[in-house]
Amino acid sequence: MLLQFIVNGIVSGSLIAIMAIGFWFIYRATNLFHIAHGAVYTASAYVFYSLYVSKDISLSIALVLSLISSIIFGLVMYFIVYRPLEKKNASAGIKFISSLAIYIFMVNIIALIFGNETKILSEGLSESLSFGNIILTWIQVYQFLSFLILFILTYSFVQGTKSGRAIRAIGDNPVLFKAIGLNERWVKGMVFAIGSAIAGLASILTGIDVGIDPHIGMLALLNAVVAVIIGGIKKIEGIIIGSLLIGILQNLVIWQFSARWESAVTFFILILVLLYKSGGLFVVKKRVEEI
Amino acid sequence: MLLELTNIHAGYNGREILTGTSIRVNLDEIVALIGPNGAGKSTVFKAISGFISPRSGKIVFDGIDITSLETNKRISMGMGYFLQGGAVFNDMSIYENLEMGGANLKKSIFKERVEGALNLFPLLKDKLNKRAGLLSGGERQMLALGMIMLNRPKLLLLDEPSAGLAPRLVKGIMEKIVEISKTYNMAILLVEQKVGEALKIAHRGYLLKNGQVAFEGLPENIKEAISGRLVHA
C-alpha cells in the first residue's frame, strides 16, 4: 500500500513539476510573479473541453489547438499588460497586482461562460496496468512520460542552446543583458510562449484525469510556486525534486490522514524551507560580493 | 565625429539630472568624463546607450540620429557599454559569458574573436569553465571587457572600469584600455572616480557639474579646472 501511494505521489508530483517548469521559465527570465499563469492553465483546459468534448474534434488536433491558445493567452498578457508596465518601470508590487487582476478577470469570464460546476473531459474509467502490487492507469503513465520528456527537453534547451542560455543570462543580470545589445523583448516573449504552452499541457493532462472547474488554476499554481521555492530558482533539477517531494508527501498525507490535509502539508513544507533554507534546497553557493 | 550629444535633458522619475549636456567624441580618441558624485556621469552613459530617453536634445552616433533608438539597436550600430565596475553573468561560466557577449556573431568569427580576447586577457584562458561569480574583481573586469570587445565596437563607454580594484591593478586596467583603443582604433568615453589615472590616458576631457559641462579641454587643463582655477574662467 505504501509503495502504491509513493508511486501515486510521483505521478502527481510529475504534474506539479510540469506546471512548475512553465512557471519557472517565466519567473527565471522576468522575475515576475506571474499569478495569471494559473488563469492560462484554466483557460487552456476550457479551450480543450470546448474543442474535444463540445465540438467533438479529435484528441490530437484539440490538444494542439489548445496549446496554441495557451501561447496566445501568454503572449497577450505579456505584450498588452506586462510590457507596458515594464516600460513605465512599474514596481514588482504593481506587476503582481496586475497579474492577480488578470487571473480574477479570466476566471470570472470562464465561470460566466461555462458555469462553476466540474466538467468531465473523458468519460468512464481509464484502463489500468499492473506492476506487481502497483496499479497505474494509462493516463497516469502518460502524465509521467510527458513530465519525463518535458524535463529532458527543458534541460537540454536551457543548458545547450543559445536561447536557453539567453533565458539564464537575462534572469541573472537583466541590465547587462540589455547593455550587451541582446533583445530582451524577444527573450521575454519566448518564455511567455513556452511557459504558457507548458501550463496548457499540465492542465489538459490533469483535466483528462480528474475533470476541470474554473478554480483549478490557483491550486495548481500554488503547488508549482512552492516547488520552485523549495527547489531554488537557479536549478531546474531542484524544482523537479521539490515537485516530486510535494507530490509524494501529499499522497502519504491522504493515505494516513485525509485529503483535506493535502494542501496544508504543501505549505507546511514551504514554511520549513523558508525558515531553514530560504534560498531553496538546491541553492548555488555564492561569494559575499555576489549577494 | 563619432558621437555628439547636443543639449541633452534627461533624468529619472521626473527628476532632471542632465540639464543641457553637450559632449562629442571623435574617432579613435579617449575622452574622460570627470565630475563629483551626482554630477550625472553615469546618466550620460544611460542616455547614450538608450537605457533612459532624453526629454529633449539630440544624440548622433556615426552620423545617425539615435535619440529614440532602442538599446540593442544602438549596440548593434557599434557601441559597447561596460557597466559600472564591470558586470558579468555571475551564474554562468566564463565561456558562457563570452558566448552571450558574442551571441550575434557567426560561429567562425566568434571563435576567432574569443581567441583574441583571451590573448588580451590571458588570465582567463585556464578558467573558461569557472563560474564567473567566483572570479576576483580584476578578473571580472577583464571578462566584462572581453565580452564587449567581441563585437569590436567603434565606441566603448567605460563606466568606472577600476572600481573596487586594488591600486596595483588600476594601472594595469588603464594600460589595457589604451592598448584596446590603439589596437582596434576604438574611441573610448571613460567615466572614472580615479581622476588622475583617467586623465593620464585621456586625449581630452569634460568636467561635469550639476548635469552640465562645466569645463572641456586637455587633461592638464582639466586638472587645473578641478583645482578651481579655470572653472569660472
Tab-separated table of N, CA, C and O in Angstrom, chain A residues 28 83 87-89 158-160 162-185 234 284-287 289-291, chain B residues 13 50-51 70-73 75-76 79-81 83 87-93 96-97 99-105 131-137 140 147-148 151:
chain	number	residue	atom	x	y	z
A	28	ARG	N	12.173	32.864	-14.178
A	28	ARG	CA	13.637	32.880	-14.326
A	28	ARG	C	14.076	34.057	-15.207
A	28	ARG	O	15.075	34.693	-14.952
A	83	ARG	N	4.459	44.256	-20.569
A	83	ARG	CA	5.452	45.038	-21.320
A	83	ARG	C	5.233	46.551	-21.117
A	83	ARG	O	6.187	47.265	-20.805
A	87	LYS	N	7.884	49.190	-19.333
A	87	LYS	CA	8.336	50.449	-19.948
A	87	LYS	C	8.169	51.613	-18.995
A	87	LYS	O	8.908	52.587	-19.048
A	88	LYS	N	7.144	51.508	-18.133
A	88	LYS	CA	6.914	52.586	-17.156
A	88	LYS	C	7.689	52.352	-15.866
A	88	LYS	O	7.446	53.020	-14.858
A	89	ASN	N	8.595	51.355	-15.873
A	89	ASN	CA	9.382	50.994	-14.691
A	89	ASN	C	8.500	50.699	-13.483
A	89	ASN	O	8.817	51.097	-12.358
A	158	VAL	N	17.747	24.540	-22.062
A	158	VAL	CA	18.294	25.608	-21.203
A	158	VAL	C	19.819	25.554	-21.152
A	158	VAL	O	20.485	26.582	-21.173
A	159	GLN	N	20.390	24.337	-21.107
A	159	GLN	CA	21.850	24.218	-20.982
A	159	GLN	C	22.564	24.250	-22.329
A	159	GLN	O	23.688	24.734	-22.417
A	160	GLY	N	21.881	23.749	-23.363
A	160	GLY	CA	22.614	23.508	-24.598
A	160	GLY	C	22.304	24.398	-25.776
A	160	GLY	O	22.895	24.224	-26.841
A	162	LYS	N	21.465	28.438	-27.529
A	162	LYS	CA	21.680	29.872	-27.397
A	162	LYS	C	20.494	30.531	-26.678
A	162	LYS	O	20.667	31.341	-25.773
A	163	SER	N	19.277	30.133	-27.088
A	163	SER	CA	18.082	30.727	-26.477
A	163	SER	C	17.985	30.358	-25.000
A	163	SER	O	17.583	31.179	-24.170
A	164	GLY	N	18.341	29.114	-24.672
A	164	GLY	CA	18.318	28.673	-23.281
A	164	GLY	C	19.291	29.470	-22.428
A	164	GLY	O	18.977	29.882	-21.307
A	165	ARG	N	20.485	29.680	-22.988
A	165	ARG	CA	21.483	30.469	-22.243
A	165	ARG	C	20.998	31.906	-22.078
A	165	ARG	O	21.237	32.540	-21.048
A	166	ALA	N	20.285	32.403	-23.090
A	166	ALA	CA	19.765	33.776	-23.010
A	166	ALA	C	18.766	33.889	-21.854
A	166	ALA	O	18.739	34.900	-21.144
A	167	ILE	N	17.972	32.843	-21.645
A	167	ILE	CA	16.995	32.852	-20.541
A	167	ILE	C	17.726	32.924	-19.203
A	167	ILE	O	17.376	33.705	-18.315
A	168	ARG	N	18.794	32.107	-19.075
A	168	ARG	CA	19.565	32.139	-17.821
A	168	ARG	C	20.241	33.488	-17.640
A	168	ARG	O	20.286	34.045	-16.541
A	169	ALA	N	20.761	34.013	-18.735
A	169	ALA	CA	21.508	35.278	-18.652
A	169	ALA	C	20.608	36.441	-18.259
A	169	ALA	O	20.951	37.233	-17.372
A	170	ILE	N	19.448	36.525	-18.866
A	170	ILE	CA	18.570	37.670	-18.580
A	170	ILE	C	18.068	37.606	-17.135
A	170	ILE	O	17.894	38.640	-16.474
A	171	GLY	N	17.868	36.366	-16.635
A	171	GLY	CA	17.448	36.220	-15.243
A	171	GLY	C	18.578	36.570	-14.281
A	171	GLY	O	18.357	37.074	-13.189
A	172	ASP	N	19.791	36.313	-14.720
A	172	ASP	CA	20.970	36.552	-13.880
A	172	ASP	C	21.262	38.052	-13.758
A	172	ASP	O	21.495	38.569	-12.659
A	173	ASN	N	21.262	38.753	-14.893
A	173	ASN	CA	21.576	40.186	-14.870
A	173	ASN	C	20.879	40.894	-16.044
A	173	ASN	O	21.461	41.040	-17.123
A	174	PRO	N	19.623	41.315	-15.833
A	174	PRO	CA	18.853	41.897	-16.948
A	174	PRO	C	19.472	43.185	-17.504
A	174	PRO	O	19.340	43.460	-18.691
A	175	VAL	N	20.161	43.941	-16.647
A	175	VAL	CA	20.759	45.204	-17.121
A	175	VAL	C	21.917	44.907	-18.067
A	175	VAL	O	22.022	45.497	-19.152
A	176	LEU	N	22.766	43.957	-17.663
A	176	LEU	CA	23.891	43.579	-18.526
A	176	LEU	C	23.378	42.975	-19.829
A	176	LEU	O	23.932	43.231	-20.905
A	177	PHE	N	22.322	42.181	-19.729
A	177	PHE	CA	21.734	41.545	-20.910
A	177	PHE	C	21.401	42.612	-21.959
A	177	PHE	O	21.708	42.474	-23.135
A	178	LYS	N	20.804	43.691	-21.471
A	178	LYS	CA	20.418	44.795	-22.363
A	178	LYS	C	21.672	45.538	-22.847
A	178	LYS	O	21.773	45.912	-24.013
A	179	ALA	N	22.629	45.708	-21.926
A	179	ALA	CA	23.820	46.508	-22.255
A	179	ALA	C	24.694	45.845	-23.316
A	179	ALA	O	25.421	46.542	-24.021
A	180	ILE	N	24.640	44.513	-23.426
A	180	ILE	CA	25.459	43.880	-24.463
A	180	ILE	C	24.670	43.744	-25.768
A	180	ILE	O	25.103	43.072	-26.703
A	181	GLY	N	23.534	44.397	-25.815
A	181	GLY	CA	22.812	44.524	-27.087
A	181	GLY	C	21.879	43.384	-27.413
A	181	GLY	O	21.481	43.234	-28.567
A	182	LEU	N	21.512	42.574	-26.408
A	182	LEU	CA	20.598	41.472	-26.695
A	182	LEU	C	19.155	41.954	-26.553
A	182	LEU	O	18.861	42.868	-25.791
A	183	ASN	N	18.278	41.274	-27.283
A	183	ASN	CA	16.892	41.735	-27.373
A	183	ASN	C	16.041	41.123	-26.256
A	183	ASN	O	15.584	39.994	-26.356
A	184	GLU	N	15.827	41.886	-25.186
A	184	GLU	CA	15.095	41.356	-24.023
A	184	GLU	C	13.622	41.094	-24.357
A	184	GLU	O	13.031	40.157	-23.836
A	185	ARG	N	13.047	41.903	-25.259
A	185	ARG	CA	11.634	41.726	-25.601
A	185	ARG	C	11.419	40.348	-26.244
A	185	ARG	O	10.459	39.660	-25.958
A	234	LYS	N	17.403	28.711	-9.306
A	234	LYS	CA	18.511	28.620	-10.265
A	234	LYS	C	18.591	27.279	-10.994
A	234	LYS	O	19.077	27.211	-12.098
A	284	VAL	N	22.732	27.602	-5.153
A	284	VAL	CA	24.141	27.665	-5.579
A	284	VAL	C	24.904	28.503	-4.554
A	284	VAL	O	24.463	29.597	-4.193
A	285	LYS	N	26.039	27.976	-4.062
A	285	LYS	CA	26.816	28.733	-3.076
A	285	LYS	C	27.404	29.977	-3.716
A	285	LYS	O	27.939	29.921	-4.823
A	286	LYS	N	27.321	31.114	-3.008
A	286	LYS	CA	27.801	32.370	-3.583
A	286	LYS	C	28.816	33.041	-2.694
A	286	LYS	O	28.798	32.852	-1.485
A	287	ARG	N	29.673	33.849	-3.335
A	287	ARG	CA	30.600	34.668	-2.577
A	287	ARG	C	29.849	35.865	-2.020
A	287	ARG	O	28.834	36.280	-2.569
A	289	GLU	N	30.507	38.911	-2.210
A	289	GLU	CA	30.440	40.009	-3.182
A	289	GLU	C	29.275	39.851	-4.161
A	289	GLU	O	28.811	40.818	-4.753
A	290	GLU	N	28.806	38.615	-4.347
A	290	GLU	CA	27.746	38.374	-5.321
A	290	GLU	C	26.363	38.676	-4.760
A	290	GLU	O	25.413	38.835	-5.487
A	291	ILE	N	26.247	38.679	-3.418
A	291	ILE	CA	24.929	38.792	-2.779
A	291	ILE	C	24.511	40.257	-2.681
A	291	ILE	O	25.290	41.106	-2.413
B	13	ASN	N	12.385	59.448	-13.033
B	13	ASN	CA	11.165	59.714	-12.245
B	13	ASN	C	10.879	61.211	-12.085
B	13	ASN	O	10.621	61.691	-10.979
B	50	GLY	N	20.795	54.378	-24.397
B	50	GLY	CA	19.355	54.171	-24.575
B	50	GLY	C	18.661	53.574	-23.370
B	50	GLY	O	17.505	53.171	-23.460
B	51	PHE	N	19.341	53.488	-22.236
B	51	PHE	CA	18.677	52.985	-21.019
B	51	PHE	C	17.643	53.986	-20.516
B	51	PHE	O	16.670	53.611	-19.872
B	70	GLU	N	16.210	52.029	-29.687
B	70	GLU	CA	16.318	51.099	-28.556
B	70	GLU	C	17.790	50.700	-28.327
B	70	GLU	O	18.596	50.733	-29.259
B	71	THR	N	18.092	50.287	-27.088
B	71	THR	CA	19.471	49.960	-26.708
B	71	THR	C	20.104	48.919	-27.633
B	71	THR	O	21.223	49.101	-28.108
B	72	ASN	N	19.392	47.817	-27.893
B	72	ASN	CA	20.009	46.747	-28.691
B	72	ASN	C	20.369	47.219	-30.093
B	72	ASN	O	21.366	46.774	-30.671
B	73	LYS	N	19.598	48.172	-30.622
B	73	LYS	CA	19.914	48.685	-31.965
B	73	LYS	C	21.141	49.584	-31.905
B	73	LYS	O	21.973	49.572	-32.807
B	75	ILE	N	23.590	49.297	-29.756
B	75	ILE	CA	24.761	48.430	-29.559
B	75	ILE	C	25.161	47.784	-30.894
B	75	ILE	O	26.343	47.699	-31.227
B	76	SER	N	24.148	47.369	-31.668
B	76	SER	CA	24.474	46.713	-32.948
B	76	SER	C	25.066	47.698	-33.956
B	76	SER	O	25.697	47.295	-34.925
B	79	MET	N	28.323	50.225	-30.599
B	79	MET	CA	28.586	50.782	-29.270
B	79	MET	C	28.874	49.627	-28.307
B	79	MET	O	28.276	48.555	-28.442
B	80	GLY	N	29.742	49.842	-27.354
B	80	GLY	CA	29.976	48.846	-26.320
B	80	GLY	C	29.818	49.539	-24.970
B	80	GLY	O	30.379	50.604	-24.764
B	81	TYR	N	29.035	48.933	-24.080
B	81	TYR	CA	28.740	49.597	-22.804
B	81	TYR	C	29.244	48.719	-21.655
B	81	TYR	O	28.679	47.665	-21.376
B	83	LEU	N	29.359	48.261	-17.959
B	83	LEU	CA	28.583	48.770	-16.814
B	83	LEU	C	29.481	49.052	-15.616
B	83	LEU	O	30.538	48.437	-15.473
B	87	ALA	N	30.178	44.424	-15.010
B	87	ALA	CA	29.174	43.409	-14.678
B	87	ALA	C	29.354	42.183	-15.566
B	87	ALA	O	29.691	42.303	-16.747
B	88	VAL	N	29.155	41.006	-14.964
B	88	VAL	CA	29.170	39.753	-15.728
B	88	VAL	C	27.951	38.928	-15.289
B	88	VAL	O	27.274	39.284	-14.334
B	89	PHE	N	27.695	37.849	-16.013
B	89	PHE	CA	26.615	36.948	-15.601
B	89	PHE	C	27.199	35.979	-14.571
B	89	PHE	O	27.855	34.996	-14.930
B	90	ASN	N	26.963	36.267	-13.307
B	90	ASN	CA	27.606	35.522	-12.218
B	90	ASN	C	27.335	34.023	-12.224
B	90	ASN	O	28.186	33.234	-11.849
B	91	ASP	N	26.111	33.652	-12.635
B	91	ASP	CA	25.744	32.230	-12.550
B	91	ASP	C	26.229	31.416	-13.743
B	91	ASP	O	26.013	30.205	-13.787
B	92	MET	N	26.852	32.078	-14.695
B	92	MET	CA	27.289	31.358	-15.895
B	92	MET	C	28.814	31.252	-15.908
B	92	MET	O	29.496	32.045	-15.254
B	93	SER	N	29.324	30.289	-16.672
B	93	SER	CA	30.787	30.120	-16.740
B	93	SER	C	31.385	31.264	-17.574
B	93	SER	O	30.660	31.991	-18.266
B	96	GLU	N	30.531	30.754	-21.155
B	96	GLU	CA	29.131	31.095	-21.451
B	96	GLU	C	28.943	32.610	-21.483
B	96	GLU	O	28.168	33.133	-22.296
B	97	ASN	N	29.671	33.313	-20.604
B	97	ASN	CA	29.615	34.780	-20.637
B	97	ASN	C	30.094	35.295	-21.984
B	97	ASN	O	29.480	36.185	-22.571
B	99	GLU	N	30.078	33.662	-24.727
B	99	GLU	CA	29.051	33.291	-25.721
B	99	GLU	C	27.927	34.323	-25.751
B	99	GLU	O	27.418	34.668	-26.810
B	100	MET	N	27.558	34.825	-24.576
B	100	MET	CA	26.495	35.836	-24.534
B	100	MET	C	26.986	37.140	-25.169
B	100	MET	O	26.257	37.793	-25.900
B	101	GLY	N	28.237	37.497	-24.872
B	101	GLY	CA	28.806	38.715	-25.457
B	101	GLY	C	28.838	38.659	-26.965
B	101	GLY	O	28.605	39.656	-27.644
B	102	GLY	N	29.102	37.463	-27.511
B	102	GLY	CA	29.190	37.329	-28.970
B	102	GLY	C	27.999	36.612	-29.554
B	102	GLY	O	28.110	35.960	-30.594
B	103	ALA	N	26.843	36.732	-28.901
B	103	ALA	CA	25.649	35.981	-29.327
B	103	ALA	C	25.214	36.304	-30.748
B	103	ALA	O	24.607	35.470	-31.417
B	104	ASN	N	25.509	37.506	-31.206
B	104	ASN	CA	25.057	37.883	-32.551
B	104	ASN	C	26.118	37.645	-33.629
B	104	ASN	O	25.920	38.027	-34.780
B	105	LEU	N	27.236	37.007	-33.239
B	105	LEU	CA	28.312	36.781	-34.213
B	105	LEU	C	28.183	35.408	-34.867
B	105	LEU	O	27.628	34.482	-34.281
B	131	ARG	N	32.737	29.369	-12.809
B	131	ARG	CA	31.574	30.261	-12.703
B	131	ARG	C	32.079	31.692	-12.515
B	131	ARG	O	32.967	31.946	-11.682
B	132	ALA	N	31.516	32.608	-13.310
B	132	ALA	CA	32.022	33.986	-13.311
B	132	ALA	C	31.902	34.659	-11.944
B	132	ALA	O	32.719	35.512	-11.594
B	133	GLY	N	30.896	34.244	-11.167
B	133	GLY	CA	30.702	34.830	-9.847
B	133	GLY	C	31.860	34.535	-8.905
B	133	GLY	O	32.012	35.191	-7.874
B	134	LEU	N	32.666	33.535	-9.249
B	134	LEU	CA	33.783	33.160	-8.376
B	134	LEU	C	35.084	33.883	-8.728
B	134	LEU	O	36.105	33.688	-8.080
B	135	LEU	N	35.033	34.720	-9.775
B	135	LEU	CA	36.240	35.435	-10.190
B	135	LEU	C	36.559	36.583	-9.235
B	135	LEU	O	35.666	37.126	-8.579
B	136	SER	N	37.823	36.974	-9.213
B	136	SER	CA	38.212	38.137	-8.408
B	136	SER	C	37.749	39.407	-9.132
B	136	SER	O	37.356	39.344	-10.311
B	137	GLY	N	37.806	40.538	-8.448
B	137	GLY	CA	37.358	41.802	-9.036
B	137	GLY	C	38.048	42.099	-10.358
B	137	GLY	O	37.392	42.418	-11.358
B	140	ARG	N	36.993	39.763	-13.133
B	140	ARG	CA	35.631	40.079	-13.587
B	140	ARG	C	35.656	41.256	-14.569
B	140	ARG	O	34.973	41.247	-15.589
B	147	MET	N	33.973	40.470	-23.102
B	147	MET	CA	32.646	40.241	-23.689
B	147	MET	C	32.277	41.354	-24.662
B	147	MET	O	31.757	41.117	-25.745
B	148	ILE	N	32.554	42.590	-24.239
B	148	ILE	CA	32.183	43.739	-25.076
B	148	ILE	C	33.067	43.790	-26.326
B	148	ILE	O	32.600	44.090	-27.422
B	151	ASN	N	32.434	42.202	-30.038
B	151	ASN	CA	31.657	42.844	-31.108
B	151	ASN	C	32.415	43.975	-31.801
B	151	ASN	O	31.842	44.624	-32.677
